[in-house]
Structures are given as C-alpha cells and as structure tokens.
Amino acid sequence: MIPLPLAFGAPLLQARIRTTPEDFQVDELPAFEATGEGEHLLLHIRKRGANTVHVAKVLAKWAGLPEMAVSYAGMKDRNAVTTQRFSVHLPKRVAPDLAELASDEIEVIDSTWHNRKLQRGALAGNRFRLVLRDVQGDAAAIDERLQQIAMRGLPNWFGEQRFGRDGGNVPAALAMFGGRRMRKDQRSLLLSAARSALFNRVLAARVEQGSWDQPLQGEVWMLDGSRSVFGPEPYSDVLAERLARFDIHPSAPLWGEGELRSSDAARELELAALDDDESKALRAGLEEARLKQERRALRLRPALLQHQWLAADVLELSFALPPGCYATAVLHELGAVEDASQA
C-alpha cells in the first residue's frame, strides 16, 4: 500500500483506539421508513464484537432459512459496538421468538415488517462516536485541526478496511487478474480493492498537489450526496460558489472499461498517477472484468463534527459520514492512531 499524504500538514498526535469495542461506536442511519406490512421482517440490531456476516448467519439459523434470505444495507466492524438493520424474508410472516436471539453479541432493538428486502447501500450514512486513548500531542493544535476539518472537509480516502489485513487484497487482486481462481464473493471483494487502490493513488497525487478540494482544468464534478456527475465545463463563479458550499466536489475515477470522462490537466494527472506497472495491471484487470468507468468525490465533509477531551489523554470524536466513507479518513488527518484490537 502506498503511504497516504496529509492534507493539513504534519501529524499532531499518537493515540490508541478500540481498547474496548465501546470506544468505536457506529449507528447506521436508515434511508427509509418501514411500511409495516409485507413479508420481510426488518430487524434493528445492536451488535458487539461481531461482524455483519456473522450476525446474518445467526439470523438465518434462528429463522431456519438459507443465508440468502437475510439481507443488510452495509458492513459494520467486528471490534465495535454498532447498530444496523437486517431483513429476513419470511413469506408466511411467522417468525421465531426474538428473545432467542439475545446474547452478549446481539440485541434486537426493534422489529417491523416491510414490503421488500433490504438492499445493499440502502442507508443514509453512519454516525460515529470514537474514543482515542493514550493521546500524545498538543491539545490546542489538535482542536485547531479538527476545526479546519469541520470547515474545509478532508480527502475522501478509501479506508484500510477495504484492503484487508496488511493490505493483502491488492496482491490477491493481481493474482486473480493473472489467472488464480477465486470464489464469487472473494472476486467481488478484490475487484473493489483494486478500484479503491487506484482511486487512492489519484487522490494522493491531488493531495500532494494541493488540489483535492480545488478544481483542475477538465474537472468532472460530483453532486454532494449523489453519484451524479457533470462536466468537464469551464470553471465559473457559479461553480466556485457551489464548491464553496459543498454542493459539488472534484472527483477521480473508479476504474473500469471506457474512456475517462475528465480532460486536460485533470486527465493528465489521473493517467500520470496510474502509470506505474502495478497500476497498469490493476487497470487492465478491471477492464477485462468489464467494470465500467465511474467516479467518486475527492472531498468529504464530516457532518456534525464535535469533539471533547474526556481526560488529558482521552479524546472523544463524534460525526456522521455518507455511505461508503470511512472514519479512518478523519483519524488519518490527526496522526498515528493504533488499532488496539489488532495488537
């Protein structure tokens, strides 16, 4: 994995996170209200020390159904306390006793019926509460950087979770592109890792250039909170105003087959950032897999970013992020944060 540059200057702190699961709390923000009818039981679940796939398997066993009958909108961390929705397809609308699900890992907060299965990505975002312990660094400087992030946003990195333990998903993707056979679920994971690695390389070039939140000639713009893009078009006062109020963001490619939409300086930077041998191999593999060229915003603005010092060396952060964005991107801009759960 390439080292990721910092957008706001030198790192300010060293700290540890996830010394307990309660230090990393994530609440999924629902994208819709349940209908109260239908044959899909919608469960709002709090889990501790368990990943999403594990909970889905527990739900399938509880319902006496194949795992494909259980759906969820997004993946949540194992070493954390998280809340999220699951749907269980029960055509006869008969569910076993919910009390049977209660354990140290799983708590059912509520349940209701819905008229369709929960689709991947069907969430409005995630709300985070993170506690950093053993913080070393100047508190005033850390406060100031968090204020900068709240005002300006930060680079929209794909987090290290996307790349597997020790970044092993990218080498595995290269092996897959070289002919190694993979299961369908592994293949999907590795394709995503390859795309994410290429995106991060372009974003790294934009951060080093200082243009991650500024336009280049030939820019493709992404609408905030949407996958819709437009441009390139000449930069104007109207675009400058929309950029300043976070209505639009510069973007970079999620690689696939087809022509890059960017042009001029933006296109030149994207191709230069992906001109090394490994990037070329990842690009070729994604094109051969028939993924299409897409875009992702370069800039991320955490919503409702707040912080407080619980002790001289304990910092609590709270904020909300859109779907597909990573809390580790916020931590990265502060400094070196060790994941105690991986020690």
mmCIF file of C-alpha atoms in Angstrom:
data_model
loop_
_atom_site.group_PDB
_atom_site.id
_atom_site.type_symbol
_atom_site.label_atom_id
_atom_site.label_comp_id
_atom_site.label_asym_id
_atom_site.label_seq_id
_atom_site.Cartn_x
_atom_site.Cartn_y
_atom_site.Cartn_z
ATOM 1 C CA MET A 1 0.000 0.000 0.000
ATOM 2 C CA ILE A 2 1.239 3.500 -0.796
ATOM 3 C CA PRO A 3 1.638 5.892 2.164
ATOM 4 C CA LEU A 4 -1.193 8.420 2.181
ATOM 5 C CA PRO A 5 -0.165 12.084 2.363
ATOM 6 C CA LEU A 6 -1.728 14.510 4.831
ATOM 7 C CA ALA A 7 -3.810 17.451 3.623
ATOM 8 C CA PHE A 8 -3.308 19.704 6.654
ATOM 9 C CA GLY A 9 0.364 19.310 7.495
ATOM 10 C CA ALA A 10 2.388 17.175 9.885
ATOM 11 C CA PRO A 11 0.695 14.620 12.172
ATOM 12 C CA LEU A 12 -0.311 16.041 15.541
ATOM 13 C CA LEU A 13 -0.920 13.061 17.766
ATOM 14 C CA GLN A 14 -0.271 9.457 18.647
ATOM 15 C CA ALA A 15 -3.138 7.524 20.200
ATOM 16 C CA ARG A 16 -4.876 4.166 20.531
ATOM 17 C CA ILE A 17 -8.413 3.248 19.547
ATOM 18 C CA ARG A 18 -10.623 0.186 20.140
ATOM 19 C CA THR A 19 -9.109 -0.641 23.511
ATOM 20 C CA THR A 20 -12.696 -1.811 24.094
ATOM 21 C CA PRO A 21 -15.472 -2.232 21.482
ATOM 22 C CA GLU A 22 -17.356 0.653 23.158
ATOM 23 C CA ASP A 23 -14.603 3.030 22.016
ATOM 24 C CA PHE A 24 -15.742 2.554 18.403
ATOM 25 C CA GLN A 25 -19.492 3.028 18.098
ATOM 26 C CA VAL A 26 -21.316 3.190 14.767
ATOM 27 C CA ASP A 27 -25.028 3.767 14.211
ATOM 28 C CA GLU A 28 -26.437 3.134 10.756
ATOM 29 C CA LEU A 29 -28.701 5.954 9.572
ATOM 30 C CA PRO A 30 -31.764 4.499 7.801
ATOM 31 C CA ALA A 31 -32.647 5.656 4.317
ATOM 32 C CA PHE A 32 -36.386 4.877 4.565
ATOM 33 C CA GLU A 33 -39.253 4.188 6.931
ATOM 34 C CA ALA A 34 -40.580 0.649 7.163
ATOM 35 C CA THR A 35 -44.021 0.117 5.605
ATOM 36 C CA GLY A 36 -45.300 -2.001 8.493
ATOM 37 C CA GLU A 37 -46.542 -4.629 6.061
ATOM 38 C CA GLY A 38 -45.058 -7.226 3.717
ATOM 39 C CA GLU A 39 -43.143 -10.455 4.229
ATOM 40 C CA HIS A 40 -39.695 -9.108 5.130
ATOM 41 C CA LEU A 41 -39.035 -8.796 8.855
ATOM 42 C CA LEU A 42 -36.900 -5.696 9.369
ATOM 43 C CA LEU A 43 -34.729 -6.006 12.487
ATOM 44 C CA HIS A 44 -32.841 -3.131 14.080
ATOM 45 C CA ILE A 45 -29.936 -4.819 15.853
ATOM 46 C CA ARG A 46 -27.161 -3.686 18.163
ATOM 47 C CA LYS A 47 -24.123 -5.935 17.948
ATOM 48 C CA ARG A 48 -20.908 -6.036 19.977
ATOM 49 C CA GLY A 49 -17.730 -7.824 18.960
ATOM 50 C CA ALA A 50 -19.357 -9.463 15.921
ATOM 51 C CA ASN A 51 -19.180 -8.661 12.232
ATOM 52 C CA THR A 52 -22.184 -8.229 9.964
ATOM 53 C CA VAL A 53 -21.771 -11.531 8.117
ATOM 54 C CA HIS A 54 -21.669 -13.450 11.387
ATOM 55 C CA VAL A 55 -24.895 -11.822 12.594
ATOM 56 C CA ALA A 56 -26.559 -12.591 9.248
ATOM 57 C CA LYS A 57 -25.634 -16.262 9.704
ATOM 58 C CA VAL A 58 -27.077 -16.241 13.232
ATOM 59 C CA LEU A 59 -30.319 -14.748 11.892
ATOM 60 C CA ALA A 60 -30.549 -17.364 9.140
ATOM 61 C CA LYS A 61 -30.085 -20.178 11.639
ATOM 62 C CA TRP A 62 -32.653 -18.602 14.002
ATOM 63 C CA ALA A 63 -35.218 -18.398 11.187
ATOM 64 C CA GLY A 64 -34.368 -21.824 9.775
ATOM 65 C CA LEU A 65 -33.630 -20.266 6.392
ATOM 66 C CA PRO A 66 -30.713 -20.200 3.939
ATOM 67 C CA GLU A 67 -28.303 -17.309 4.388
ATOM 68 C CA MET A 68 -29.531 -15.697 1.168
ATOM 69 C CA ALA A 69 -32.838 -14.971 2.940
ATOM 70 C CA VAL A 70 -31.055 -12.434 5.188
ATOM 71 C CA SER A 71 -30.073 -9.023 3.827
ATOM 72 C CA TYR A 72 -28.330 -5.933 5.162
ATOM 73 C CA ALA A 73 -27.519 -2.468 3.817
ATOM 74 C CA GLY A 74 -23.874 -2.201 4.823
ATOM 75 C CA MET A 75 -20.964 -3.966 6.503
ATOM 76 C CA LYS A 76 -20.075 -2.961 10.061
ATOM 77 C CA ASP A 77 -16.886 -3.542 12.037
ATOM 78 C CA ARG A 78 -16.445 -6.509 14.347
ATOM 79 C CA ASN A 79 -14.347 -4.773 17.011
ATOM 80 C CA ALA A 80 -17.012 -2.192 17.747
ATOM 81 C CA VAL A 81 -20.495 -1.608 19.096
ATOM 82 C CA THR A 82 -22.735 -0.957 16.104
ATOM 83 C CA THR A 83 -26.402 -0.719 15.218
ATOM 84 C CA GLN A 84 -27.776 -1.638 11.825
ATOM 85 C CA ARG A 85 -30.773 -3.074 10.025
ATOM 86 C CA PHE A 86 -31.202 -6.612 8.735
ATOM 87 C CA SER A 87 -34.142 -8.036 6.792
ATOM 88 C CA VAL A 88 -35.277 -11.662 6.966
ATOM 89 C CA HIS A 89 -37.563 -12.989 4.228
ATOM 90 C CA LEU A 90 -40.457 -14.805 5.942
ATOM 91 C CA PRO A 91 -43.146 -15.426 3.281
ATOM 92 C CA LYS A 92 -45.634 -16.790 5.834
ATOM 93 C CA ARG A 93 -44.970 -13.865 8.208
ATOM 94 C CA VAL A 94 -44.189 -16.282 11.020
ATOM 95 C CA ALA A 95 -41.043 -15.514 12.993
ATOM 96 C CA PRO A 96 -39.467 -17.464 15.877
ATOM 97 C CA ASP A 97 -39.287 -15.793 19.267
ATOM 98 C CA LEU A 98 -36.992 -12.745 19.082
ATOM 99 C CA ALA A 99 -35.847 -13.458 22.630
ATOM 100 C CA GLU A 100 -33.934 -16.448 21.244
ATOM 101 C CA LEU A 101 -31.533 -14.016 19.532
ATOM 102 C CA ALA A 102 -30.452 -12.288 22.744
ATOM 103 C CA SER A 103 -26.769 -12.830 23.580
ATOM 104 C CA ASP A 104 -23.641 -10.949 24.578
ATOM 105 C CA GLU A 105 -23.173 -10.218 20.861
ATOM 106 C CA ILE A 106 -26.708 -9.400 19.692
ATOM 107 C CA GLU A 107 -29.552 -7.220 20.982
ATOM 108 C CA VAL A 108 -32.740 -6.674 18.973
ATOM 109 C CA ILE A 109 -33.715 -3.015 19.412
ATOM 110 C CA ASP A 110 -36.955 -3.265 17.462
ATOM 111 C CA SER A 111 -38.633 -5.122 14.605
ATOM 112 C CA THR A 112 -41.287 -4.375 12.000
ATOM 113 C CA TRP A 113 -42.493 -5.680 8.662
ATOM 114 C CA HIS A 114 -41.508 -4.261 5.298
ATOM 115 C CA ASN A 115 -42.610 -4.960 1.740
ATOM 116 C CA ARG A 116 -39.183 -5.577 0.213
ATOM 117 C CA LYS A 117 -35.775 -6.953 1.138
ATOM 118 C CA LEU A 118 -33.118 -4.607 2.436
ATOM 119 C CA GLN A 119 -30.821 -3.689 -0.431
ATOM 120 C CA ARG A 120 -27.080 -3.099 -0.183
ATOM 121 C CA GLY A 121 -26.404 0.599 0.121
ATOM 122 C CA ALA A 122 -29.928 1.385 1.391
ATOM 123 C CA LEU A 123 -28.706 3.641 4.178
ATOM 124 C CA ALA A 124 -28.377 7.393 4.584
ATOM 125 C CA GLY A 125 -24.957 7.122 6.179
ATOM 126 C CA ASN A 126 -23.369 6.269 9.518
ATOM 127 C CA ARG A 127 -22.981 8.170 12.777
ATOM 128 C CA PHE A 128 -19.738 7.580 14.684
ATOM 129 C CA ARG A 129 -18.598 8.025 18.280
ATOM 130 C CA LEU A 130 -14.879 7.308 18.634
ATOM 131 C CA VAL A 131 -12.760 7.457 21.781
ATOM 132 C CA LEU A 132 -8.978 7.866 21.409
ATOM 133 C CA ARG A 133 -6.936 6.890 24.462
ATOM 134 C CA ASP A 134 -3.302 7.463 25.489
ATOM 135 C CA VAL A 135 -3.305 10.591 23.330
ATOM 136 C CA GLN A 136 0.088 12.246 22.978
ATOM 137 C CA GLY A 137 0.072 15.651 21.322
ATOM 138 C CA ASP A 138 -0.712 19.315 21.850
ATOM 139 C CA ALA A 139 -4.426 19.626 22.640
ATOM 140 C CA ALA A 140 -4.714 23.155 21.251
ATOM 141 C CA ALA A 141 -3.183 22.130 17.918
ATOM 142 C CA ILE A 142 -5.489 19.093 17.728
ATOM 143 C CA ASP A 143 -8.503 21.312 18.464
ATOM 144 C CA GLU A 144 -7.459 23.674 15.675
ATOM 145 C CA ARG A 145 -7.032 20.863 13.146
ATOM 146 C CA LEU A 146 -10.472 19.474 13.932
ATOM 147 C CA GLN A 147 -11.889 22.948 13.354
ATOM 148 C CA GLN A 148 -10.085 23.053 9.981
ATOM 149 C CA ILE A 149 -11.579 19.692 9.026
ATOM 150 C CA ALA A 150 -15.065 20.845 10.046
ATOM 151 C CA MET A 151 -14.741 23.945 7.866
ATOM 152 C CA ARG A 152 -12.855 22.584 4.848
ATOM 153 C CA GLY A 153 -13.596 18.862 4.791
ATOM 154 C CA LEU A 154 -10.873 16.304 4.124
ATOM 155 C CA PRO A 155 -9.673 13.871 1.441
ATOM 156 C CA ASN A 156 -12.188 11.076 0.833
ATOM 157 C CA TRP A 157 -9.804 8.116 1.202
ATOM 158 C CA PHE A 158 -10.876 4.520 0.967
ATOM 159 C CA GLY A 159 -10.009 3.152 4.401
ATOM 160 C CA GLU A 160 -7.570 0.382 5.190
ATOM 161 C CA GLN A 161 -10.508 -1.988 5.827
ATOM 162 C CA ARG A 162 -11.060 -2.103 2.064
ATOM 163 C CA PHE A 163 -7.604 -3.588 1.517
ATOM 164 C CA GLY A 164 -7.602 -6.446 4.031
ATOM 165 C CA ARG A 165 -5.062 -7.383 6.668
ATOM 166 C CA ASP A 166 -1.635 -5.927 5.817
ATOM 167 C CA GLY A 167 -3.067 -4.649 2.518
ATOM 168 C CA GLY A 168 -3.250 -8.171 1.118
ATOM 169 C CA ASN A 169 -6.296 -7.642 -1.086
ATOM 170 C CA VAL A 170 -4.381 -5.759 -3.785
ATOM 171 C CA PRO A 171 -1.744 -8.502 -4.306
ATOM 172 C CA ALA A 172 -4.598 -11.024 -4.271
ATOM 173 C CA ALA A 173 -6.400 -8.998 -6.943
ATOM 174 C CA LEU A 174 -3.262 -9.018 -9.087
ATOM 175 C CA ALA A 175 -3.050 -12.801 -8.656
ATOM 176 C CA MET A 176 -6.707 -13.116 -9.654
ATOM 177 C CA PHE A 177 -6.108 -10.998 -12.755
ATOM 178 C CA GLY A 178 -3.177 -13.301 -13.511
ATOM 179 C CA GLY A 179 -5.444 -16.351 -13.594
ATOM 180 C CA ARG A 180 -5.868 -17.532 -9.994
ATOM 181 C CA ARG A 181 -9.406 -18.785 -9.389
ATOM 182 C CA MET A 182 -11.453 -17.107 -6.659
ATOM 183 C CA ARG A 183 -14.894 -17.638 -5.161
ATOM 184 C CA LYS A 184 -17.564 -15.214 -6.329
ATOM 185 C CA ASP A 185 -17.648 -13.332 -3.016
ATOM 186 C CA GLN A 186 -13.825 -13.095 -2.985
ATOM 187 C CA ARG A 187 -13.827 -11.860 -6.570
ATOM 188 C CA SER A 188 -16.216 -9.022 -5.752
ATOM 189 C CA LEU A 189 -14.109 -8.017 -2.741
ATOM 190 C CA LEU A 190 -10.881 -7.999 -4.753
ATOM 191 C CA LEU A 191 -12.365 -6.010 -7.628
ATOM 192 C CA SER A 192 -13.452 -3.365 -5.119
ATOM 193 C CA ALA A 193 -9.992 -3.335 -3.523
ATOM 194 C CA ALA A 194 -8.318 -2.855 -6.918
ATOM 195 C CA ARG A 195 -10.591 0.058 -7.793
ATOM 196 C CA SER A 196 -10.100 1.606 -4.373
ATOM 197 C CA ALA A 197 -6.315 1.378 -4.593
ATOM 198 C CA LEU A 198 -6.303 3.200 -7.925
ATOM 199 C CA PHE A 199 -8.654 5.887 -6.593
ATOM 200 C CA ASN A 200 -6.411 6.455 -3.563
ATOM 201 C CA ARG A 201 -3.387 6.846 -5.840
ATOM 202 C CA VAL A 202 -5.092 9.600 -7.805
ATOM 203 C CA LEU A 203 -6.294 11.251 -4.597
ATOM 204 C CA ALA A 204 -2.760 11.082 -3.183
ATOM 205 C CA ALA A 205 -1.499 12.965 -6.248
ATOM 206 C CA ARG A 206 -4.211 15.606 -5.791
ATOM 207 C CA VAL A 207 -3.372 15.993 -2.075
ATOM 208 C CA GLU A 208 0.336 16.383 -2.864
ATOM 209 C CA GLN A 209 -0.579 18.979 -5.483
ATOM 210 C CA GLY A 210 -2.970 20.744 -3.090
ATOM 211 C CA SER A 211 -5.927 20.333 -5.466
ATOM 212 C CA TRP A 212 -8.017 17.711 -3.646
ATOM 213 C CA ASP A 213 -10.668 20.340 -2.915
ATOM 214 C CA GLN A 214 -9.868 22.724 -5.773
ATOM 215 C CA PRO A 215 -10.652 22.497 -9.499
ATOM 216 C CA LEU A 216 -8.302 21.489 -12.259
ATOM 217 C CA GLN A 217 -8.910 22.251 -15.890
ATOM 218 C CA GLY A 218 -11.035 19.433 -17.292
ATOM 219 C CA GLU A 219 -12.580 18.621 -13.879
ATOM 220 C CA VAL A 220 -15.509 16.241 -13.537
ATOM 221 C CA TRP A 221 -17.830 17.369 -10.741
ATOM 222 C CA MET A 222 -19.853 15.127 -8.435
ATOM 223 C CA LEU A 223 -23.040 16.317 -6.758
ATOM 224 C CA ASP A 224 -22.946 16.095 -2.976
ATOM 225 C CA GLY A 225 -24.851 13.109 -1.623
ATOM 226 C CA SER A 226 -25.242 11.618 -5.089
ATOM 227 C CA ARG A 227 -23.437 9.555 -7.691
ATOM 228 C CA SER A 228 -24.416 12.058 -10.382
ATOM 229 C CA VAL A 229 -21.587 13.796 -12.215
ATOM 230 C CA PHE A 230 -21.303 16.554 -14.779
ATOM 231 C CA GLY A 231 -18.578 18.272 -16.736
ATOM 232 C CA PRO A 232 -15.971 18.979 -17.799
ATOM 233 C CA GLU A 233 -17.035 22.560 -18.343
ATOM 234 C CA PRO A 234 -15.291 25.923 -17.926
ATOM 235 C CA TYR A 235 -14.845 26.951 -14.287
ATOM 236 C CA SER A 236 -17.131 29.808 -13.389
ATOM 237 C CA ASP A 237 -18.286 31.928 -10.460
ATOM 238 C CA VAL A 238 -21.346 29.686 -10.205
ATOM 239 C CA LEU A 239 -19.212 26.551 -9.883
ATOM 240 C CA ALA A 240 -16.929 28.319 -7.391
ATOM 241 C CA GLU A 241 -19.920 29.199 -5.224
ATOM 242 C CA ARG A 242 -21.272 25.636 -5.371
ATOM 243 C CA LEU A 243 -17.826 24.252 -4.491
ATOM 244 C CA ALA A 244 -17.558 26.628 -1.505
ATOM 245 C CA ARG A 245 -20.894 25.497 -0.053
ATOM 246 C CA PHE A 246 -20.123 21.800 -0.579
ATOM 247 C CA ASP A 247 -22.846 21.302 -3.181
ATOM 248 C CA ILE A 248 -20.287 19.792 -5.580
ATOM 249 C CA HIS A 249 -16.884 18.125 -5.249
ATOM 250 C CA PRO A 250 -13.966 17.352 -7.581
ATOM 251 C CA SER A 251 -13.849 13.670 -8.483
ATOM 252 C CA ALA A 252 -11.475 10.891 -9.504
ATOM 253 C CA PRO A 253 -12.040 7.645 -11.392
ATOM 254 C CA LEU A 254 -13.291 4.332 -10.086
ATOM 255 C CA TRP A 255 -11.544 2.459 -12.851
ATOM 256 C CA GLY A 256 -13.241 0.337 -15.474
ATOM 257 C CA GLU A 257 -13.565 0.000 -19.214
ATOM 258 C CA GLY A 258 -14.414 3.026 -21.321
ATOM 259 C CA GLU A 259 -12.925 6.480 -21.712
ATOM 260 C CA LEU A 260 -12.030 8.695 -18.788
ATOM 261 C CA ARG A 261 -14.568 11.493 -18.557
ATOM 262 C CA SER A 262 -12.003 14.049 -17.375
ATOM 263 C CA SER A 263 -9.899 16.100 -19.763
ATOM 264 C CA ASP A 264 -6.911 18.449 -19.866
ATOM 265 C CA ALA A 265 -4.987 18.842 -16.570
ATOM 266 C CA ALA A 266 -7.332 16.598 -14.567
ATOM 267 C CA ARG A 267 -6.996 13.753 -17.053
ATOM 268 C CA GLU A 268 -3.223 14.187 -17.306
ATOM 269 C CA LEU A 269 -2.865 13.914 -13.524
ATOM 270 C CA GLU A 270 -5.100 10.839 -13.339
ATOM 271 C CA LEU A 271 -3.160 8.996 -16.033
ATOM 272 C CA ALA A 272 0.219 10.014 -14.597
ATOM 273 C CA ALA A 273 -0.768 8.799 -11.121
ATOM 274 C CA LEU A 274 -1.722 5.411 -12.589
ATOM 275 C CA ASP A 275 1.188 4.935 -14.973
ATOM 276 C CA ASP A 276 3.306 2.535 -12.882
ATOM 277 C CA ASP A 277 3.371 -1.167 -13.725
ATOM 278 C CA GLU A 278 1.168 -2.271 -10.814
ATOM 279 C CA SER A 279 -1.481 0.351 -11.569
ATOM 280 C CA LYS A 280 -1.480 -0.632 -15.229
ATOM 281 C CA ALA A 281 -2.023 -4.280 -14.258
ATOM 282 C CA LEU A 282 -4.900 -3.325 -11.957
ATOM 283 C CA ARG A 283 -6.427 -1.156 -14.673
ATOM 284 C CA ALA A 284 -6.200 -3.938 -17.229
ATOM 285 C CA GLY A 285 -7.737 -6.457 -14.838
ATOM 286 C CA LEU A 286 -10.683 -4.189 -14.052
ATOM 287 C CA GLU A 287 -11.283 -3.516 -17.730
ATOM 288 C CA GLU A 288 -11.166 -7.231 -18.531
ATOM 289 C CA ALA A 289 -13.698 -7.806 -15.711
ATOM 290 C CA ARG A 290 -15.979 -5.412 -17.633
ATOM 291 C CA LEU A 291 -16.425 -2.897 -14.833
ATOM 292 C CA LYS A 292 -17.463 0.491 -16.179
ATOM 293 C CA GLN A 293 -15.734 3.811 -15.595
ATOM 294 C CA GLU A 294 -17.344 5.598 -12.636
ATOM 295 C CA ARG A 295 -16.351 8.475 -10.378
ATOM 296 C CA ARG A 296 -16.036 9.170 -6.646
ATOM 297 C CA ALA A 297 -15.814 12.509 -4.846
ATOM 298 C CA LEU A 298 -12.320 13.537 -3.796
ATOM 299 C CA ARG A 299 -13.611 15.570 -0.860
ATOM 300 C CA LEU A 300 -15.524 14.505 2.232
ATOM 301 C CA ARG A 301 -17.110 16.755 4.856
ATOM 302 C CA PRO A 302 -17.997 15.076 8.155
ATOM 303 C CA ALA A 303 -21.396 16.255 9.368
ATOM 304 C CA LEU A 304 -21.924 17.482 12.930
ATOM 305 C CA LEU A 305 -18.243 17.058 13.783
ATOM 306 C CA GLN A 306 -17.762 17.583 17.516
ATOM 307 C CA HIS A 307 -15.046 16.678 19.984
ATOM 308 C CA GLN A 308 -14.366 16.836 23.695
ATOM 309 C CA TRP A 309 -11.500 15.908 25.979
ATOM 310 C CA LEU A 310 -12.747 13.314 28.472
ATOM 311 C CA ALA A 311 -9.350 13.477 30.187
ATOM 312 C CA ALA A 312 -5.971 14.995 29.406
ATOM 313 C CA ASP A 313 -5.144 11.984 27.228
ATOM 314 C CA VAL A 314 -8.639 10.849 26.162
ATOM 315 C CA LEU A 315 -10.334 12.465 23.148
ATOM 316 C CA GLU A 316 -13.905 11.738 22.045
ATOM 317 C CA LEU A 317 -14.956 12.444 18.453
ATOM 318 C CA SER A 318 -18.476 12.317 17.030
ATOM 319 C CA PHE A 319 -19.576 12.881 13.435
ATOM 320 C CA ALA A 320 -21.668 11.442 10.615
ATOM 321 C CA LEU A 321 -20.467 10.299 7.188
ATOM 322 C CA PRO A 322 -22.231 9.451 3.927
ATOM 323 C CA PRO A 323 -22.403 5.820 2.771
ATOM 324 C CA GLY A 324 -19.107 4.414 1.544
ATOM 325 C CA CYS A 325 -16.947 6.866 3.514
ATOM 326 C CA TYR A 326 -14.517 5.902 6.251
ATOM 327 C CA ALA A 327 -13.999 7.182 9.796
ATOM 328 C CA THR A 328 -10.317 6.299 9.423
ATOM 329 C CA ALA A 329 -10.037 9.163 6.911
ATOM 330 C CA VAL A 330 -10.746 11.561 9.786
ATOM 331 C CA LEU A 331 -8.259 9.859 12.096
ATOM 332 C CA HIS A 332 -5.588 9.872 9.375
ATOM 333 C CA GLU A 333 -5.546 13.685 9.306
ATOM 334 C CA LEU A 334 -4.834 13.810 13.046
ATOM 335 C CA GLY A 335 -1.861 11.481 13.223
ATOM 336 C CA ALA A 336 -0.866 7.922 14.074
ATOM 337 C CA VAL A 337 -3.778 6.067 15.657
ATOM 338 C CA GLU A 338 -3.028 2.466 16.638
ATOM 339 C CA ASP A 339 -5.867 -0.055 16.469
ATOM 340 C CA ALA A 340 -5.557 -1.837 19.812
ATOM 341 C CA SER A 341 -7.820 -4.656 18.642
ATOM 342 C CA GLN A 342 -5.171 -5.674 16.091
ATOM 343 C CA ALA A 343 -2.286 -5.717 18.567
#
